[in-house]
Short mmCIF file of C-alpha atoms in Angstrom, two decimals:
data_model
loop_
_atom_site.label_atom_id
_atom_site.label_comp_id
_atom_site.label_asym_id
_atom_site.label_seq_id
_atom_site.Cartn_x
_atom_site.Cartn_y
_atom_site.Cartn_z
CA MET A 1 104.56 110.98 196.44
CA GLY A 2 102.51 113.06 198.88
CA LYS A 3 103.07 116.61 200.04
CA ILE A 4 106.70 117.71 200.18
CA ARG A 5 107.79 118.62 203.71
CA CYS A 6 111.51 117.86 203.67
CA VAL A 7 114.09 118.44 200.92
CA GLY A 8 117.45 116.69 200.62
CA VAL A 9 120.41 118.25 198.85
CA LEU A 10 123.68 116.68 197.71
CA THR A 11 126.67 117.45 195.52
CA SER A 12 127.99 114.75 193.23
CA GLY A 13 130.83 114.17 190.76
CA GLY A 14 133.62 116.68 190.25
CA ASP A 15 133.56 119.71 192.52
CA ALA A 16 132.94 123.13 190.98
CA PRO A 17 133.38 126.63 192.42
CA GLY A 18 129.94 127.91 193.34
CA MET A 19 128.54 124.64 194.65
CA ASN A 20 128.53 126.10 198.17
CA ALA A 21 126.59 129.11 196.95
CA ALA A 22 124.03 126.69 195.49
CA ILE A 23 123.81 124.71 198.76
CA ARG A 24 123.28 127.98 200.62
CA ALA A 25 120.57 129.12 198.23
CA VAL A 26 118.72 125.79 198.32
CA THR A 27 118.85 125.66 202.11
CA ARG A 28 117.69 129.19 202.79
CA SER A 29 115.05 129.26 200.06
CA ALA A 30 113.66 125.94 201.29
CA ILE A 31 113.43 127.15 204.88
CA CYS A 32 111.87 130.42 203.69
CA ASN A 33 109.19 128.37 201.91
CA GLY A 34 108.42 126.21 204.94
CA PHE A 35 110.44 123.09 204.10
CA LYS A 36 112.87 121.20 206.28
CA VAL A 37 116.28 120.71 204.70
CA LYS A 38 118.72 117.84 205.09
CA GLY A 39 122.25 117.90 203.72
CA ILE A 40 123.54 114.62 202.33
CA TYR A 41 127.30 114.19 202.55
CA ARG A 42 129.58 112.60 199.92
CA GLY A 43 127.07 112.50 197.11
CA TYR A 44 125.19 109.34 196.26
CA ASP A 45 127.57 107.29 198.42
CA GLY A 46 126.44 109.32 201.41
CA LEU A 47 122.82 108.79 200.44
CA ILE A 48 123.40 105.04 200.34
CA ASN A 49 125.26 105.04 203.68
CA GLY A 50 122.92 107.40 205.53
CA GLU A 51 125.32 110.35 205.94
CA VAL A 52 122.55 112.90 206.46
CA LYS A 53 122.28 116.00 208.66
CA ARG A 54 119.43 118.45 209.31
CA PHE A 55 120.46 121.87 207.98
CA THR A 56 119.59 125.30 209.36
CA THR A 57 120.45 128.72 207.99
CA GLU A 58 123.49 128.77 210.28
CA ASP A 59 124.89 125.64 208.59
CA VAL A 60 125.26 127.57 205.35
CA SER A 61 126.51 130.85 206.78
CA ASN A 62 129.77 132.26 205.43
CA ILE A 63 130.17 129.71 202.63
CA ILE A 64 129.13 131.65 199.51
CA GLN A 65 132.72 132.78 198.93
CA THR A 66 134.36 129.36 199.39
CA GLY A 67 135.33 126.87 196.71
CA GLY A 68 134.72 123.13 196.78
CA THR A 69 131.63 121.81 198.57
CA ILE A 70 130.90 121.66 202.30
CA LEU A 71 128.83 118.54 201.61
CA ARG A 72 131.87 116.83 200.08
CA THR A 73 131.43 114.85 196.89
CA ALA A 74 132.14 111.47 195.32
CA ARG A 75 131.63 109.45 192.17
CA SER A 76 129.49 106.52 193.30
CA LYS A 77 129.85 103.20 191.53
CA GLU A 78 127.38 101.58 193.94
CA PHE A 79 124.63 104.02 192.97
CA GLU A 80 124.96 102.80 189.38
CA THR A 81 123.54 99.46 190.55
CA ALA A 82 119.89 98.72 191.33
CA ALA A 83 120.88 97.46 194.77
CA GLY A 84 122.70 100.70 195.52
CA ARG A 85 119.75 102.83 194.47
CA LYS A 86 117.45 100.71 196.65
CA LYS A 87 119.65 101.48 199.68
CA ALA A 88 119.56 105.15 198.76
CA PHE A 89 115.76 105.12 198.64
CA GLU A 90 115.61 103.40 202.01
CA THR A 91 117.71 106.26 203.42
CA LEU A 92 115.26 108.80 201.99
CA LYS A 93 112.35 106.98 203.63
CA ARG A 94 114.14 106.68 206.96
CA GLU A 95 115.05 110.38 206.92
CA ALA A 96 111.56 111.39 205.70
CA ILE A 97 113.05 113.21 202.69
CA ASP A 98 110.32 113.85 200.12
CA ALA A 99 112.36 115.43 197.29
CA LEU A 100 115.99 115.44 196.22
CA ILE A 101 118.07 118.28 194.79
CA VAL A 102 121.24 117.13 193.02
CA ILE A 103 124.04 119.57 192.22
CA GLY A 104 126.38 118.10 189.62
CA GLY A 105 127.17 117.40 186.00
CA ASN A 106 126.09 114.94 183.33
CA GLY A 107 126.69 111.73 185.26
CA SER A 108 125.15 113.05 188.47
CA LEU A 109 121.98 114.23 186.76
CA THR A 110 121.74 111.00 184.79
CA GLY A 111 121.74 109.18 188.14
CA ALA A 112 119.01 111.49 189.41
CA ARG A 113 116.87 110.79 186.33
CA ILE A 114 117.13 107.02 186.76
CA PHE A 115 116.48 107.24 190.51
CA ALA A 116 113.40 109.43 189.97
CA GLU A 117 111.96 107.01 187.43
CA GLU A 118 112.52 103.95 189.61
CA TYR A 119 111.16 105.33 192.88
CA ASP A 120 108.81 108.15 191.94
CA ILE A 121 110.86 110.65 193.92
CA PRO A 122 110.82 114.29 192.73
CA CYS A 123 114.37 115.17 191.67
CA ILE A 124 115.60 118.63 190.70
CA GLY A 125 119.02 119.04 189.09
CA LEU A 126 121.32 122.04 189.37
CA PRO A 127 124.03 122.34 186.69
CA GLY A 128 127.26 122.09 188.69
CA THR A 129 130.17 121.37 186.34
CA ILE A 130 133.16 123.39 185.17
CA ASP A 131 132.85 121.91 181.64
CA ASN A 132 129.71 123.92 180.76
CA ASP A 133 128.44 120.96 178.76
CA LEU A 134 124.86 120.58 180.03
CA PHE A 135 122.18 121.33 177.47
CA GLY A 136 119.56 123.97 178.19
CA THR A 137 121.53 126.49 180.24
CA ASP A 138 123.87 129.18 178.98
CA ASN A 139 126.39 128.54 181.75
CA THR A 140 126.95 125.96 184.45
CA ILE A 141 128.06 126.56 188.04
CA GLY A 142 131.86 126.76 188.19
CA TYR A 143 132.48 127.45 184.51
CA ASP A 144 133.14 131.19 184.83
CA THR A 145 135.53 130.75 187.76
CA THR A 146 137.46 128.04 185.94
CA LEU A 147 137.64 130.15 182.80
CA ASN A 148 139.21 132.96 184.82
CA THR A 149 141.63 130.55 186.51
CA ILE A 150 142.81 129.20 183.16
CA THR A 151 143.22 132.70 181.74
CA GLN A 152 145.38 133.76 184.71
CA CYS A 153 147.56 130.65 184.32
CA VAL A 154 148.02 131.18 180.58
CA ASP A 155 148.99 134.82 181.17
CA LYS A 156 151.86 133.58 183.35
CA ILE A 157 152.87 130.83 180.93
CA ARG A 158 153.05 133.35 178.09
CA ASP A 159 155.82 135.24 179.90
CA THR A 160 158.02 132.14 179.71
CA ALA A 161 156.90 131.26 176.18
CA THR A 162 157.88 134.71 174.95
CA SER A 163 161.17 134.85 176.87
CA HIS A 164 162.34 131.49 175.52
CA GLU A 165 160.58 131.68 172.12
CA ARG A 166 158.68 128.46 172.73
CA ILE A 167 155.43 126.85 171.70
CA PHE A 168 153.39 125.93 174.78
CA PHE A 169 150.59 123.39 174.56
CA VAL A 170 148.36 124.05 177.58
CA GLU A 171 145.88 121.28 178.39
CA VAL A 172 142.60 122.19 180.08
CA MET A 173 139.60 120.20 181.25
CA GLY A 174 136.47 119.59 179.20
CA ARG A 175 137.16 116.25 177.55
CA ASP A 176 134.05 116.13 175.36
CA ALA A 177 133.34 119.85 175.24
CA GLY A 178 135.60 122.68 174.11
CA PHE A 179 133.97 125.61 175.91
CA LEU A 180 136.84 126.08 178.37
CA ALA A 181 139.55 125.70 175.74
CA GLN A 182 137.94 127.92 173.11
CA ASN A 183 136.94 130.77 175.40
CA SER A 184 140.11 130.76 177.49
CA ALA A 185 142.09 130.90 174.24
CA ILE A 186 140.21 134.04 173.23
CA ALA A 187 140.49 135.58 176.69
CA ALA A 188 144.22 134.89 177.00
CA GLY A 189 145.10 135.86 173.45
CA ALA A 190 146.26 132.35 172.56
CA GLU A 191 147.14 131.54 168.98
CA ALA A 192 144.94 128.45 168.71
CA ALA A 193 142.53 126.14 170.48
CA ILE A 194 142.25 122.46 169.68
CA ILE A 195 138.75 121.32 170.65
CA PRO A 196 136.57 118.27 169.89
CA GLU A 197 133.90 120.38 168.17
CA ASP A 198 136.40 121.54 165.52
CA SER A 199 137.56 118.08 164.46
CA THR A 200 136.08 118.24 160.98
CA GLY A 201 138.48 115.84 159.33
CA SER A 202 141.20 118.44 158.80
CA ASP A 203 144.36 118.18 160.89
CA GLN A 204 144.06 120.95 163.47
CA LEU A 205 147.80 120.96 164.19
CA ILE A 206 148.82 121.35 160.55
CA LYS A 207 146.15 124.02 160.08
CA PHE A 208 147.57 125.97 163.00
CA MET A 209 151.23 125.55 162.03
CA GLU A 210 150.65 126.59 158.44
CA ARG A 211 148.56 129.60 159.40
CA GLY A 212 150.52 131.03 162.27
CA ILE A 213 153.75 129.98 163.86
CA ARG A 214 155.71 129.17 160.71
CA LYS A 215 154.97 132.53 159.14
CA SER A 216 155.53 135.21 161.72
CA LYS A 217 155.69 134.05 165.32
CA LYS A 218 158.49 132.54 167.33
CA SER A 219 156.44 131.85 170.43
CA CYS A 220 152.81 130.96 170.93
CA ILE A 221 150.20 129.36 173.14
CA VAL A 222 147.89 126.55 172.04
CA ILE A 223 145.03 125.56 174.36
CA VAL A 224 144.06 121.88 174.07
CA SER A 225 140.98 120.16 175.47
CA GLU A 226 142.03 117.13 177.50
CA SER A 227 141.85 113.80 175.70
CA PRO A 228 143.25 110.34 176.48
CA LYS A 229 144.49 110.05 172.89
CA CYS A 230 144.97 113.57 171.53
CA GLY A 231 145.87 115.79 174.47
CA ALA A 232 148.64 118.34 174.81
CA ILE A 233 151.40 115.71 175.03
CA TYR A 234 150.24 114.13 171.77
CA TYR A 235 150.45 117.42 169.88
CA ALA A 236 153.77 118.40 171.46
CA ASN A 237 155.29 115.07 170.41
CA ARG A 238 154.03 115.61 166.87
CA VAL A 239 155.63 119.06 166.67
CA ASN A 240 158.92 117.64 167.95
CA LYS A 241 158.85 115.05 165.16
CA GLU A 242 157.32 117.04 162.30
CA TYR A 243 158.70 120.51 163.06
CA PRO A 244 161.98 119.87 164.93
CA ASN A 245 163.16 123.48 164.68
CA PHE A 246 160.68 124.60 167.33
CA ASP A 247 161.17 124.46 171.10
CA VAL A 248 158.05 122.88 172.58
CA ARG A 249 156.74 122.60 176.13
CA VAL A 250 153.58 121.19 177.72
CA SER A 251 151.64 122.48 180.71
CA ILE A 252 148.74 120.38 182.02
CA LEU A 253 146.74 122.58 184.38
CA GLY A 254 144.93 119.66 185.99
CA HIS A 255 142.98 120.01 189.21
CA LEU A 256 144.01 123.56 190.01
CA GLN A 257 141.24 124.49 187.55
CA ARG A 258 138.57 123.26 189.97
CA GLY A 259 139.54 125.20 193.09
CA GLY A 260 139.34 128.76 194.27
CA SER A 261 136.79 131.30 195.40
CA PRO A 262 133.90 131.51 192.90
CA THR A 263 133.50 134.62 190.80
CA ALA A 264 130.55 136.94 191.26
CA ARG A 265 128.96 135.45 188.14
CA ASP A 266 129.14 131.92 189.55
CA ARG A 267 127.79 133.04 192.93
CA ILE A 268 124.85 134.79 191.29
CA LEU A 269 124.15 131.87 188.93
CA ALA A 270 124.27 129.36 191.80
CA SER A 271 122.01 131.53 193.95
CA ARG A 272 119.43 131.97 191.19
CA VAL A 273 119.20 128.30 190.27
CA GLY A 274 119.18 127.29 193.95
CA VAL A 275 116.14 129.46 194.56
CA GLY A 276 114.71 128.18 191.26
CA ALA A 277 114.99 124.59 192.49
CA ILE A 278 112.71 125.30 195.45
CA GLU A 279 110.32 127.27 193.23
CA ALA A 280 110.13 124.21 190.97
CA LEU A 281 109.09 122.02 193.91
CA VAL A 282 106.52 124.57 195.06
CA GLN A 283 105.08 124.53 191.53
CA GLY A 284 104.91 120.75 191.55
CA GLN A 285 107.62 120.25 188.94
CA ARG A 286 109.85 117.21 189.01
CA ASN A 287 112.74 115.69 187.11
CA VAL A 288 113.92 118.99 185.67
CA MET A 289 117.24 120.83 185.66
CA VAL A 290 117.16 124.50 186.59
CA GLY A 291 119.20 126.69 184.25
CA ILE A 292 119.58 130.26 183.08
CA ARG A 293 118.97 131.05 179.42
CA ASN A 294 118.99 134.59 178.06
CA ASN A 295 119.11 135.77 181.69
CA GLU A 296 115.84 133.99 182.53
CA VAL A 297 115.40 131.00 184.84
CA VAL A 298 114.33 127.96 182.80
CA TYR A 299 113.30 124.41 183.65
CA VAL A 300 114.74 121.78 181.33
CA PRO A 301 113.74 118.11 181.50
CA ILE A 302 116.73 116.24 182.91
CA VAL A 303 116.49 113.77 180.04
CA ASP A 304 117.18 116.68 177.64
CA ALA A 305 119.86 118.30 179.81
CA VAL A 306 121.97 115.13 179.81
CA GLY A 307 120.82 113.63 176.50
CA LYS A 308 121.22 116.50 174.07
CA ARG A 309 124.60 117.82 173.00
CA LYS A 310 125.21 121.46 173.84
CA PRO A 311 126.53 123.16 170.70
CA ILE A 312 129.50 125.49 170.79
CA ASP A 313 129.11 128.78 168.94
CA LYS A 314 131.19 128.27 165.78
CA GLN A 315 131.57 132.04 165.57
CA LEU A 316 134.02 131.71 168.46
CA ILE A 317 136.33 129.65 166.25
CA LYS A 318 136.25 132.40 163.61
CA VAL A 319 136.94 135.05 166.24
CA LEU A 320 140.06 133.24 167.49
CA ASP A 321 141.28 132.53 163.95
CA GLU A 322 141.10 136.19 162.98
CA LEU A 323 142.61 137.55 166.18
CA SER A 324 145.54 135.13 166.30
CA ILE A 325 147.26 136.23 163.07
#
């Protein structure tokens, strides 16, 4: 690739609060550094279909406080094919886009890595996912807002759990990562969190029942990471069968976790990594994800960001165990 004159930006995969703040930061930082900016609508599908618009600073005015993404988003099956990626590259050539900034999670950044390798296009990833599961950054865009949303919901559910002396299993997102479940459990004062990282062979339900509810409590909240096999409904059904004396309910928070105005933390994170993406291009970097680690901007190879498993701090499990007695 030659000199970068025009930068394309897209959002892909599940939406996350703070994506608009990232789009704003990318756009304004790019213009400040002398680049043209083009917004690509509907993720990789929009790149394939040529849904591209020249962006100015006015296009990103008054969006930092809004949830969702003004660029819209999609999960593109066509981009997973070589033919689809070829169409996408033809769009980049036609629009004279020299570098691509992708805001999204694991699947989106994996697509960027493959695309960059096939067509020698500089790609910069921004960690936009509520699951907080990308390696190399302390937090991802949208995680803090979602954590606060879950905590507010659980606070309301607890009123009913206490009034009716019930066990509530509350299912949250984060299928392969327990960051949302574990930290929202601590923040909301829940009695337990059932997360994939704590599946050490012991039965998490029995461990919880023996330690807590059967001894002293008549109502409680258990936060469960979503799972097609072992979600909140699975555990509620087990309690109904194995501990029939308890009144059990399930609340699946679902997509309300994704929406809402981003918190200050998410706005600041998105702004910092958005500026960092343009700085990476100015420095000649490519195929990296921009993150924040120990309050410093870092550049992580995309192959590591999507290929390495982000560990959960096991101390958090101990904290919840001790505080839920």
